[in-house]
Rosetta silent file (secondary structure, phi, psi, omega in degrees, C-alpha in Angstrom):
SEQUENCE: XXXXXXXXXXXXXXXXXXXXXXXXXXXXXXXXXXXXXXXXXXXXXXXXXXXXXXXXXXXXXXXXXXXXXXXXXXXXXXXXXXXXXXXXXXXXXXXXXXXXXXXXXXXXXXXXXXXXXXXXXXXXXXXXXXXXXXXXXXXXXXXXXXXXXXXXXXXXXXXXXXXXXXXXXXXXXXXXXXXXXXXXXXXXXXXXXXXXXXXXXXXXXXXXXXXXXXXXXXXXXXXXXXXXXXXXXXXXXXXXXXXXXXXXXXXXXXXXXXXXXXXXXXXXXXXXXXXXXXXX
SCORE:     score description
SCORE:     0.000 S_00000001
   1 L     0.000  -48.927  175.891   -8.833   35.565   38.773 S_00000001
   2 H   -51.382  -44.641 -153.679   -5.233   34.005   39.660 S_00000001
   3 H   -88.632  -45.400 -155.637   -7.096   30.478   40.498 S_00000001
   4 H   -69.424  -14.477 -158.416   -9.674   30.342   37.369 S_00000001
   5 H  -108.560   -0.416  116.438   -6.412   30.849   34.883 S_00000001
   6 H    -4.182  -70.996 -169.962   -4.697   28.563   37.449 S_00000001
   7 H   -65.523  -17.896 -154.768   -7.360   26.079   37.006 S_00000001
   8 H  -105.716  -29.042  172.137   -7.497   26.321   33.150 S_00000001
   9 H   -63.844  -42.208 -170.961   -3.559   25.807   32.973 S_00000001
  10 H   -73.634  -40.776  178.423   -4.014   22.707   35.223 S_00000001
  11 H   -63.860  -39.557  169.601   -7.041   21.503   32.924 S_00000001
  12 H   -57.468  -62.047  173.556   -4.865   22.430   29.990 S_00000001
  13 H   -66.137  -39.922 -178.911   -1.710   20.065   31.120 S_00000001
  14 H   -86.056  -10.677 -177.392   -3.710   17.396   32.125 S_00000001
  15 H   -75.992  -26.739 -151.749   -5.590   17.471   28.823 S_00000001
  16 H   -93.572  -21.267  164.206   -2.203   17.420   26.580 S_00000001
  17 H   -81.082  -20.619 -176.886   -0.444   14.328   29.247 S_00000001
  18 H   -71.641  -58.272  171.493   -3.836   12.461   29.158 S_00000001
  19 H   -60.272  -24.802  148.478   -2.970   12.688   25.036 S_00000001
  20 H   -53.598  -45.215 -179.341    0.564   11.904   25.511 S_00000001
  21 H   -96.311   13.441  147.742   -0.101    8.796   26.898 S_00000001
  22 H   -79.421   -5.968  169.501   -2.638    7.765   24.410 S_00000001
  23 H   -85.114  -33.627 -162.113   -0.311    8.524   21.623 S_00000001
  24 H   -74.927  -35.515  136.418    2.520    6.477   23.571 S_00000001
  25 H   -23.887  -91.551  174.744   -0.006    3.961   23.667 S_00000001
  26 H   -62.191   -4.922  162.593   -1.085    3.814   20.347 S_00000001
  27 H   -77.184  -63.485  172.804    2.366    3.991   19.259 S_00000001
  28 H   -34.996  -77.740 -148.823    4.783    2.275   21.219 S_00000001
  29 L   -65.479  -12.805  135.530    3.999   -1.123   20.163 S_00000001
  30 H   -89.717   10.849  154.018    4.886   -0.051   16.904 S_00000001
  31 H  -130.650   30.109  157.254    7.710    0.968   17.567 S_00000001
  32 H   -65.951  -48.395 -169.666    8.929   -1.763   19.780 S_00000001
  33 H   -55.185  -49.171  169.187    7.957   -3.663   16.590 S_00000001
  34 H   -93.116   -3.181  159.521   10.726   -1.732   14.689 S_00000001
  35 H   -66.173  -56.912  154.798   13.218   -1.454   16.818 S_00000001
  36 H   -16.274  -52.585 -163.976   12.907   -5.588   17.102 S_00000001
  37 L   -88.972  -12.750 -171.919   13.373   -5.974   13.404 S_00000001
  38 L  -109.336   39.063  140.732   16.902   -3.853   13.443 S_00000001
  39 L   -93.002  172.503  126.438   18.260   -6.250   16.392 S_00000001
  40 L   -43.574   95.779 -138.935   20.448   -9.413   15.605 S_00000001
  41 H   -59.864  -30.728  172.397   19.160  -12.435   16.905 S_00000001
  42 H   -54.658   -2.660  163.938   22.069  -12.435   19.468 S_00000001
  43 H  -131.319   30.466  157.289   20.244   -9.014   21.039 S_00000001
  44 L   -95.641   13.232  158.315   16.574   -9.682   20.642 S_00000001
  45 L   -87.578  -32.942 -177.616   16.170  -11.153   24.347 S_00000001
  46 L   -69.918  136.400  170.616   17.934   -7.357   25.517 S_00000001
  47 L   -75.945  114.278  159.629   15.426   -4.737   26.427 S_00000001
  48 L  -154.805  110.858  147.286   16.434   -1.729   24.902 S_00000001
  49 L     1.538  -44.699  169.124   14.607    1.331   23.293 S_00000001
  50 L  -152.591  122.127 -165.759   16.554    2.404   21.280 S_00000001
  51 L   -80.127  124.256  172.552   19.231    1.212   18.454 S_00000001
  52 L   -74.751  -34.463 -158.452   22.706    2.614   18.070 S_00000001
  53 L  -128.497  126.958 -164.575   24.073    0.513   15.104 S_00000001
  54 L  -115.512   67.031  130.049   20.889   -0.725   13.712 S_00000001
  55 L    52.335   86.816 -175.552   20.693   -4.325   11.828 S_00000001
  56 L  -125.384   57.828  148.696   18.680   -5.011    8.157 S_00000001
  57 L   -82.345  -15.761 -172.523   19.651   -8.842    8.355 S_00000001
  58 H   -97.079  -32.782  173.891   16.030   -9.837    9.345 S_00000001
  59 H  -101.592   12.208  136.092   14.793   -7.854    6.317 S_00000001
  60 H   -42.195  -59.629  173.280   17.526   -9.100    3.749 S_00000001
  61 H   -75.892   -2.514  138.991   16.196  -12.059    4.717 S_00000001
  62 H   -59.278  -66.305 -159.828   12.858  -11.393    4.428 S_00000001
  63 L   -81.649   31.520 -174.126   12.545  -10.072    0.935 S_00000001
  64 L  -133.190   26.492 -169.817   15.166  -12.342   -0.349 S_00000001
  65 L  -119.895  115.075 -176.289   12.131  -15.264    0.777 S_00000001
  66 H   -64.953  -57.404 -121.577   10.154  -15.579   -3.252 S_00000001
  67 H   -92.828  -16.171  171.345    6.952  -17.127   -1.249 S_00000001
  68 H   -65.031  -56.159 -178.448    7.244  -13.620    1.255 S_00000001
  69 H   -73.971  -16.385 -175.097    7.029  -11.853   -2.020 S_00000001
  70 H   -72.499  -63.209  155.549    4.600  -14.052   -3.833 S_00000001
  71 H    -1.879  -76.636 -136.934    2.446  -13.282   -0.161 S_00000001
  72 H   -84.926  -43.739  150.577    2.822   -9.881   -0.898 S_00000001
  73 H   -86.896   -4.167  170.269    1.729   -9.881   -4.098 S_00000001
  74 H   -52.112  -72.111 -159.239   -1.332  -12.263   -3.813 S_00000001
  75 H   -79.593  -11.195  156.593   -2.424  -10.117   -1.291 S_00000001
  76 H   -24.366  -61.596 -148.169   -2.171   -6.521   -3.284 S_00000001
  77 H   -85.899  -32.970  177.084   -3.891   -7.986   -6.036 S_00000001
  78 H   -74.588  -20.910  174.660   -6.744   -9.923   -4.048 S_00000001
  79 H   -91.520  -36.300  179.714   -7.148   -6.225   -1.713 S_00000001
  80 H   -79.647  -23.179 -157.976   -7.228   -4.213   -4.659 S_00000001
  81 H   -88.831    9.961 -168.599   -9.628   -6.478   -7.030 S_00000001
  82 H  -102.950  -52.329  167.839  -11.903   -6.785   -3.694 S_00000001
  83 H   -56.337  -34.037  160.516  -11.965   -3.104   -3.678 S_00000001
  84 H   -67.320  -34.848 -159.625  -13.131   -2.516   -7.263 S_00000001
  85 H  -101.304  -22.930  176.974  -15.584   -4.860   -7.291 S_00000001
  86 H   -56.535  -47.461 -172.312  -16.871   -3.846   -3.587 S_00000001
  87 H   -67.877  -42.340 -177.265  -16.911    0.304   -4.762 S_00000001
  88 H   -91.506    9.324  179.142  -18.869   -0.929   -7.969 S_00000001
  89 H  -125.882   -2.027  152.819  -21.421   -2.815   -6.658 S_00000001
  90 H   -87.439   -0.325  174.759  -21.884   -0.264   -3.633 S_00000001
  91 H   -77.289  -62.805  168.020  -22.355    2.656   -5.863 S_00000001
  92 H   -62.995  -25.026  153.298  -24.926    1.213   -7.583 S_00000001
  93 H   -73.692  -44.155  162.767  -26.779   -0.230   -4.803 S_00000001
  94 H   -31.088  -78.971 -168.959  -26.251    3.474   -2.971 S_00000001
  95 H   -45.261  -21.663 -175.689  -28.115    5.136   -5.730 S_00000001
  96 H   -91.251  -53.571  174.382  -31.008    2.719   -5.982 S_00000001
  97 H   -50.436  -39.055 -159.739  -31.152    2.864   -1.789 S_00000001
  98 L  -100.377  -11.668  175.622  -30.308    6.217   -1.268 S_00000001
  99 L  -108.941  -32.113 -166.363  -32.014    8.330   -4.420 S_00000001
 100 L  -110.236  119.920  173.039  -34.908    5.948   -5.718 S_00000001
 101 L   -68.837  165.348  172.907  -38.215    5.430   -3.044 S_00000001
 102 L   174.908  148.474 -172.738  -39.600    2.213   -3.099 S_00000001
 103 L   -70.954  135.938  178.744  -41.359   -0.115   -0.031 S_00000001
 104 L    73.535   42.869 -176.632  -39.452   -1.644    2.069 S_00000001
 105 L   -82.321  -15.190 -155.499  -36.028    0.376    1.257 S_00000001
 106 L   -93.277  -83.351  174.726  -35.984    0.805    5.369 S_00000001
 107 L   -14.669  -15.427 -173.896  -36.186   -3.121    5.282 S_00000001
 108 L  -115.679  -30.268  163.090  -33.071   -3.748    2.926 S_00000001
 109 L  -113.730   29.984  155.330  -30.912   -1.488    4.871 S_00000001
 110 L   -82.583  -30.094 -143.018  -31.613   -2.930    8.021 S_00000001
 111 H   -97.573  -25.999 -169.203  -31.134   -6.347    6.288 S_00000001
 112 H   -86.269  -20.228 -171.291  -27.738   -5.040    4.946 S_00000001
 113 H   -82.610  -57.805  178.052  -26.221   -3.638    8.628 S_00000001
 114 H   -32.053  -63.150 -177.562  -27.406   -7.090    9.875 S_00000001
 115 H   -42.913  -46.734 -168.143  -25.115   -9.047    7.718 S_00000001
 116 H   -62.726  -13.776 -174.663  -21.914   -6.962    9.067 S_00000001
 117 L   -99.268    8.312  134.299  -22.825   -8.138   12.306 S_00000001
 118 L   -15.725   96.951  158.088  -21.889  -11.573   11.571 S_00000001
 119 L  -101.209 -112.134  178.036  -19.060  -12.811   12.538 S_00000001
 120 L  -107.609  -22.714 -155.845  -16.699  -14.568   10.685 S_00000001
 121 L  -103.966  -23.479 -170.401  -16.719  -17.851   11.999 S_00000001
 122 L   -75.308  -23.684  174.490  -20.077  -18.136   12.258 S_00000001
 123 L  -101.318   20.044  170.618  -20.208  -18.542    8.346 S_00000001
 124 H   -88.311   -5.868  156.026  -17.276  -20.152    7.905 S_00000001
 125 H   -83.352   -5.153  178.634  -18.091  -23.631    7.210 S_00000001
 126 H   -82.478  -37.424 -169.137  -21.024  -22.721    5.182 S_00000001
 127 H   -77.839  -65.075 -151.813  -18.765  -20.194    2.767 S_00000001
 128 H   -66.296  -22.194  177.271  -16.046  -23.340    2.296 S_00000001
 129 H   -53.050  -74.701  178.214  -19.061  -25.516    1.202 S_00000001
 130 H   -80.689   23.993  171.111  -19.569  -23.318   -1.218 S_00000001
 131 H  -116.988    2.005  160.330  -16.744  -22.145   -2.465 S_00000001
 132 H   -80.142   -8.737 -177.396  -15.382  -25.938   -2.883 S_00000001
 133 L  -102.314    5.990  175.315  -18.886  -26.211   -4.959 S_00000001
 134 L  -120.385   13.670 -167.483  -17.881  -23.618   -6.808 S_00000001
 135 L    35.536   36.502 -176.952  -14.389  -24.800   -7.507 S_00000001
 136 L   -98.529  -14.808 -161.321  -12.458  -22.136   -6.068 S_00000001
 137 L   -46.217  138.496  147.607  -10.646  -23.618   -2.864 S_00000001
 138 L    71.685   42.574  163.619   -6.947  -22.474   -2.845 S_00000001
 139 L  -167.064  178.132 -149.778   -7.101  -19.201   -5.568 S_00000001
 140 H   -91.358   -9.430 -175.370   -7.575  -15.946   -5.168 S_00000001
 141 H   -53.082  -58.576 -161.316  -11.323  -16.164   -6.571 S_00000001
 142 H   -56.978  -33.046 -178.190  -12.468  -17.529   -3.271 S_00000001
 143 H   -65.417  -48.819  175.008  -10.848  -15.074   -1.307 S_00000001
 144 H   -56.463  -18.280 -178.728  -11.872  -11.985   -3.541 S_00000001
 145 H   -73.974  -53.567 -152.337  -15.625  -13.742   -2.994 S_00000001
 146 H   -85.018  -13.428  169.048  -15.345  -14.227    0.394 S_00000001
 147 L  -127.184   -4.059  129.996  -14.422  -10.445    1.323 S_00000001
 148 H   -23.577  -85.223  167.165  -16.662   -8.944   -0.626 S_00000001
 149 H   -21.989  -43.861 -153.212  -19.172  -10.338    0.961 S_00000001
 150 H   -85.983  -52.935  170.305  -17.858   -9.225    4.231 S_00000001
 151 H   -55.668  -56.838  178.945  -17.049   -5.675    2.665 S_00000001
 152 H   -10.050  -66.490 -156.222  -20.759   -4.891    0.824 S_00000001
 153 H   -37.979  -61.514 -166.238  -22.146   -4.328    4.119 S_00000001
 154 H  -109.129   15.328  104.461  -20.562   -1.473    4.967 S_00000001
 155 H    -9.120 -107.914  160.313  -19.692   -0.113    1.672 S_00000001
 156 H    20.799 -100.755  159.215  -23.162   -0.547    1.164 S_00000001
 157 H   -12.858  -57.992 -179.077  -24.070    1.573    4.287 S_00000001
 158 H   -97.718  -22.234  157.178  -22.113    4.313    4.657 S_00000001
 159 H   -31.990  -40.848  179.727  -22.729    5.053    0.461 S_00000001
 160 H   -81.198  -40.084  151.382  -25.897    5.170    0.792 S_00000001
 161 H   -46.115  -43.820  141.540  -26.030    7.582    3.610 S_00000001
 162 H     3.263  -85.192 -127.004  -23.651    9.531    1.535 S_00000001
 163 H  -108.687  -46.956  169.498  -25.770    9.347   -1.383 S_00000001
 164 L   -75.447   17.644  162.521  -29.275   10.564    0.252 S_00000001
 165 L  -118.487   -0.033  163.395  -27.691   13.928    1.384 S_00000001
 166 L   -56.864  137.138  173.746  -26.916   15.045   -1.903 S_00000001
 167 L   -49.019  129.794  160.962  -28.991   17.790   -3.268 S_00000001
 168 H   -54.518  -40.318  167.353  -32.046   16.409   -5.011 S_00000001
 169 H   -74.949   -7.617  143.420  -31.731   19.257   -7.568 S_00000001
 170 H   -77.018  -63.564 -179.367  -28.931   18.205   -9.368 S_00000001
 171 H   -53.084    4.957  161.974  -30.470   14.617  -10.244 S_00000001
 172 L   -82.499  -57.382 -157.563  -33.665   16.709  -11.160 S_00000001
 173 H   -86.740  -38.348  178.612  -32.014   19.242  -13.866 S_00000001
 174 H   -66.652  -10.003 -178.113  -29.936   16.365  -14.918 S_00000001
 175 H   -82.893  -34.791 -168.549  -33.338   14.352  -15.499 S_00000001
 176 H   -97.043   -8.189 -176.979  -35.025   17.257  -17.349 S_00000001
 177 L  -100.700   22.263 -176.018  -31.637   17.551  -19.872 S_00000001
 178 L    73.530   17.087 -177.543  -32.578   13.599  -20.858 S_00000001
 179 L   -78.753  159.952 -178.631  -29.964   11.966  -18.589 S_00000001
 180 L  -116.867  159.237 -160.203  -30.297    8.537  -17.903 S_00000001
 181 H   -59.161  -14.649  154.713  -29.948    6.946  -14.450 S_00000001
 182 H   -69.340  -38.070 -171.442  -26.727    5.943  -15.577 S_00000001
 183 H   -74.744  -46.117  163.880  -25.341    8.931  -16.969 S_00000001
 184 H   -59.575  -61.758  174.254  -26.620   10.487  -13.708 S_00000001
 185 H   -41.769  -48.735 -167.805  -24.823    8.593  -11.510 S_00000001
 186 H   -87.118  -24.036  175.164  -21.749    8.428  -12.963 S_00000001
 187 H  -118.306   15.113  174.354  -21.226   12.025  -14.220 S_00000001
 188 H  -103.320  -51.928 -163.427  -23.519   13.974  -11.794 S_00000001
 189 H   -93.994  -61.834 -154.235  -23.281   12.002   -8.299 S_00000001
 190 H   -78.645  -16.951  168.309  -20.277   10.278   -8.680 S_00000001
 191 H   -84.404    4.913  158.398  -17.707   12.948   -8.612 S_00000001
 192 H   -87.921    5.376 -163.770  -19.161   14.144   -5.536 S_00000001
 193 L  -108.733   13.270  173.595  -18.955   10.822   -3.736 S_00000001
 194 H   -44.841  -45.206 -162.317  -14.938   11.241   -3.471 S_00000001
 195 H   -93.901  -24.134  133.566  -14.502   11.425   -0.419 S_00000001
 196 H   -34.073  -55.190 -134.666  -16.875    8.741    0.644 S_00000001
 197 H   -94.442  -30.392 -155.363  -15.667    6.513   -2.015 S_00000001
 198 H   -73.821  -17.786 -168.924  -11.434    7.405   -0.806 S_00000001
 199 H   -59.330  -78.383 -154.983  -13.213    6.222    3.005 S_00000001
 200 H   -44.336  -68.459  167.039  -14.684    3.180    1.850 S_00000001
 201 H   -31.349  -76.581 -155.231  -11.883    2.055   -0.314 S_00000001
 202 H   -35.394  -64.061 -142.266   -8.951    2.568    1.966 S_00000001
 203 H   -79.043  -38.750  170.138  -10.860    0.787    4.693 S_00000001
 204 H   -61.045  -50.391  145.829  -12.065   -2.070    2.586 S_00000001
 205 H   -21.214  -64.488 -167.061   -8.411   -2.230    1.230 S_00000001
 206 H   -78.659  -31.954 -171.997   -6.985   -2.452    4.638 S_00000001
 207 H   -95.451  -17.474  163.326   -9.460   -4.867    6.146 S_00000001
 208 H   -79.912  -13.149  169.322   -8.704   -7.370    2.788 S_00000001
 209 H  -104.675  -10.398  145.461   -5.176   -6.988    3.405 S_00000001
 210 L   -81.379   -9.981  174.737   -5.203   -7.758    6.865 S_00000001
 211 L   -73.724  145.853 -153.254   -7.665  -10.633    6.933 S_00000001
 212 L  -122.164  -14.680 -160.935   -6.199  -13.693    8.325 S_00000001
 213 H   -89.661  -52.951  162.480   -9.223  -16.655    8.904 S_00000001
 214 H  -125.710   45.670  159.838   -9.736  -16.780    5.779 S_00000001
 215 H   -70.074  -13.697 -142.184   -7.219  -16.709    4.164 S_00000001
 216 H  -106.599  -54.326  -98.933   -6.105  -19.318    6.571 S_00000001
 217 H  -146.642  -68.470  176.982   -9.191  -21.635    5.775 S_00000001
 218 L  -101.401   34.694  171.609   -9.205  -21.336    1.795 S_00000001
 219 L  -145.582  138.649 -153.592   -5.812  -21.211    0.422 S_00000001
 220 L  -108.408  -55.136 -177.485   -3.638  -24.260    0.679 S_00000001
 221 L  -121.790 -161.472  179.888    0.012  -23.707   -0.732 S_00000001
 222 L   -79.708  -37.229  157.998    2.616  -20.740   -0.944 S_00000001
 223 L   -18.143  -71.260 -146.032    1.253  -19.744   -4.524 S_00000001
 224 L   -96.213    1.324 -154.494   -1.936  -18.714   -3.447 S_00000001
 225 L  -110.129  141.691  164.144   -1.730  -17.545    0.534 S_00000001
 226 L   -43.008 -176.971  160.762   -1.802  -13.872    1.650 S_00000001
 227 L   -71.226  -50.824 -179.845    0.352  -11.907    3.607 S_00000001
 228 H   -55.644  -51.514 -152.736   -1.092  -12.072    7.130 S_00000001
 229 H   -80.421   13.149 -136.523   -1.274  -16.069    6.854 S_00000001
 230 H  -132.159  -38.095  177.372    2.418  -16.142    5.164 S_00000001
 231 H   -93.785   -9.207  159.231    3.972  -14.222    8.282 S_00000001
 232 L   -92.772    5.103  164.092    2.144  -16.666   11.069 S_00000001
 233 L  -107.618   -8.614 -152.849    4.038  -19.537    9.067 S_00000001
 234 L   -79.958  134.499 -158.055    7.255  -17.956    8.847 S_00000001
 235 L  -121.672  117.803  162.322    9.483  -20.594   11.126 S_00000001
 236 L   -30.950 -178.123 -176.855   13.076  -20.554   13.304 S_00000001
 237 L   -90.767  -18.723  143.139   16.082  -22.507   12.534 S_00000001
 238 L  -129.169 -158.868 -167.334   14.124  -25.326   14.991 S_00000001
 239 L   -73.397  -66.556 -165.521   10.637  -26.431   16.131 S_00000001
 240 L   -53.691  -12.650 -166.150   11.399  -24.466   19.422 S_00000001
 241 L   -92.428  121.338 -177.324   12.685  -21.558   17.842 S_00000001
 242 L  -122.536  123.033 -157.070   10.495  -18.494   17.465 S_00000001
 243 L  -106.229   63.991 -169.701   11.844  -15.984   14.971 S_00000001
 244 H   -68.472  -27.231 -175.032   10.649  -12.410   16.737 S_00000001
 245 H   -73.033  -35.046 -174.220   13.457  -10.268   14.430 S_00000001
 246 H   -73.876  -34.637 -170.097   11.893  -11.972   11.170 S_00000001
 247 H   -69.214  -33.821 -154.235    8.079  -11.621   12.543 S_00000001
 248 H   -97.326  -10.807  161.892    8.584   -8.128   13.481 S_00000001
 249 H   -92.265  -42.715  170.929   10.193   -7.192   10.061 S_00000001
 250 H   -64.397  -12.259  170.016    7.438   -8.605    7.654 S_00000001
 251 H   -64.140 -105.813 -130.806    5.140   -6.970   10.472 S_00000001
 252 H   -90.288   28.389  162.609    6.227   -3.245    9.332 S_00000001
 253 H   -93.602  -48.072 -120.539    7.642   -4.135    5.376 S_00000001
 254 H  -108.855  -29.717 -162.508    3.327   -5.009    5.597 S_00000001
 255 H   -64.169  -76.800 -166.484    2.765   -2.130    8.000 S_00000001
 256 H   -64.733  -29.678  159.408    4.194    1.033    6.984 S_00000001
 257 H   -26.164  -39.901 -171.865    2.386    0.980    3.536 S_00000001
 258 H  -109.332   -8.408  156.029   -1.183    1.403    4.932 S_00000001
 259 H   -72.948  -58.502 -167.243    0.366    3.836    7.422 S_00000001
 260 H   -79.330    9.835  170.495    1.513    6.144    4.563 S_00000001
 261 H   -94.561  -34.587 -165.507   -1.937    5.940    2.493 S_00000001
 262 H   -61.366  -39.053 -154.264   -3.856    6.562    5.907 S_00000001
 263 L   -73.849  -38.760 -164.735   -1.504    9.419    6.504 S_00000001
 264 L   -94.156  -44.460  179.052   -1.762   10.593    2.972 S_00000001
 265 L  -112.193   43.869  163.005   -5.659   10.619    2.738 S_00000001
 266 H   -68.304  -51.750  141.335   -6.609   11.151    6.301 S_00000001
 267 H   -19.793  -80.600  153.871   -8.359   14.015    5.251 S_00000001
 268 H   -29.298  -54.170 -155.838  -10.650   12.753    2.790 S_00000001
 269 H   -61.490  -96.714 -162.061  -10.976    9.365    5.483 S_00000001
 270 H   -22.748  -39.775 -176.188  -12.320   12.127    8.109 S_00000001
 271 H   -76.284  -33.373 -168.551  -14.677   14.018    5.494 S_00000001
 272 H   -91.017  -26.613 -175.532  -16.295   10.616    4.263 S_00000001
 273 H  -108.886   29.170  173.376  -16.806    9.617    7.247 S_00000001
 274 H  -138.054  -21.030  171.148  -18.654   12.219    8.831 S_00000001
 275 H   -41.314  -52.028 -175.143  -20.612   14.297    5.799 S_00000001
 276 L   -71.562    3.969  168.015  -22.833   11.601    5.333 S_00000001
 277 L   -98.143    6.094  154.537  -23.767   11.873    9.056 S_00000001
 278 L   -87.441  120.250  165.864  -24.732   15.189    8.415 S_00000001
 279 L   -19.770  139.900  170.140  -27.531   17.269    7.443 S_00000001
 280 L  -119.891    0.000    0.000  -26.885   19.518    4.345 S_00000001
């Protein structure tokens, strides 16, 4: 008896140190990252852990840079207007995939999981053709175009999985009271898709505000360039000079935002993304 609750103590302690050091892991480096931004450049070569008197000269001098802030908003407004237009053109392709039969519905969402597996590069001289034929190079159109595309997929995907585990008997009694397939969606279906929809967003948010090739590829001056591509330009006092206190503060001013949304709907994230892989 002494050995099995022995054994179960030892199994216990090694489960909660195996999870210390994956949190220490997944941690650390960000918060190496902020300790970094509170040194002075005369102590960012010492290794040290932790700051007594802590330093907000590298991020006065970020946020006092307009083209940091220009960055920041470019990419807000190109990650949120990628998310609206991603969420409204996966709802409505959910609902036709995941509610209406028709042949070769297997065939369209094979054809859509295909696309995501793309990678970026492989289309990327083919996209700038046509977004210079479209007169977009170097604005936020081409960007909001180009991660769409990118997004759809799996928007696309996990909605419609979503969207076929909903009871069938609400879009029935809403059918027999004269609703139309609009009116169904949007005031029958769609308030149930919350938590699916808060998944999708965030992570389609997050993956338009972190994309770096191309933003890198189609935008040209300080106007128009993201965040990501705006902090891999940011440049020392010479050519030789690498600015780790400056990198590592526009790293977390960029950071801690999409930390406190995950943090704030981690819930919801966790519910969207496993209902639809359930039976109801």
């Amino acid at each position: 008896m002494n050995q099995r609750l022995l054994k179960k103590a030892l199994l216990r302690i090694g489960f909660w140190c195996l999870i210390g050091v994956l949190l220490l892991y997944a941690v650390f480096p960000f918060y190496y990252a902020i300790v970094t931004s509170l040194k002075p450049s005369s102590a960012l070569f010492e290794v040290s852990y932790w700051i007594a008197s802590p330093d907000f000269s590298n991020y006065a001098a970020i946020l006092h840079q307009a083209s940091f802030l220009r960055a920041i908003s470019n990419s807000l407004l190109v990650a949120l207007c990628v998310v609206t237009l991603a969420l409204f053109l996966s709802v409505t392709a959910a609902y036709a995939l995941g509610r209406v039969k028709f042949r070769g519905r297997g065939t369209v969402l094979m054809m859509v999981l295909g696309v995501s597996m793309f990678p970026q590069v492989a289309v990327l001289s083919g996209l700038f053709e046509v977004i210079r034929a479209l007169g977009l190079y170097n604005t936020s159109l081409a960007l909001i175009l180009s991660y769409t595309i990118f997004t759809l997929p799996f928007t696309v995907w996990v909605l419609t999985t979503f969207m076929g585990q909903l009871p069938h008997e609400l879009e029935e009694a809403a059918i027999m009271d004269g609703a139309s397939p609009w009116v169904t969606l949007t005031r029958v279906l769609l308030p149930l898709l919350w938590p699916a929809l808060v998944t999708t967003g965030l992570l389609a948010f997050i993956a338009a505000w972190n994309e770096f090739l191309f933003a890198l590829t189609f935008t040209l001056t300080d106007t128009q360039r993201t965040v990501p591509v705006a902090i891999a330009l940011i440049s020392g006092g010479s050519p030789h000079e690498l600015p780790w206190g400056l990198l590592m503060a526009a790293s977390v001013v960029v950071t801690v935002p999409l930390v406190i949304l995950v943090l704030i709907f981690q819930r919801r994230i966790v519910s969207g993304l496993t209902a639809g892989a359930l039976k109801g």
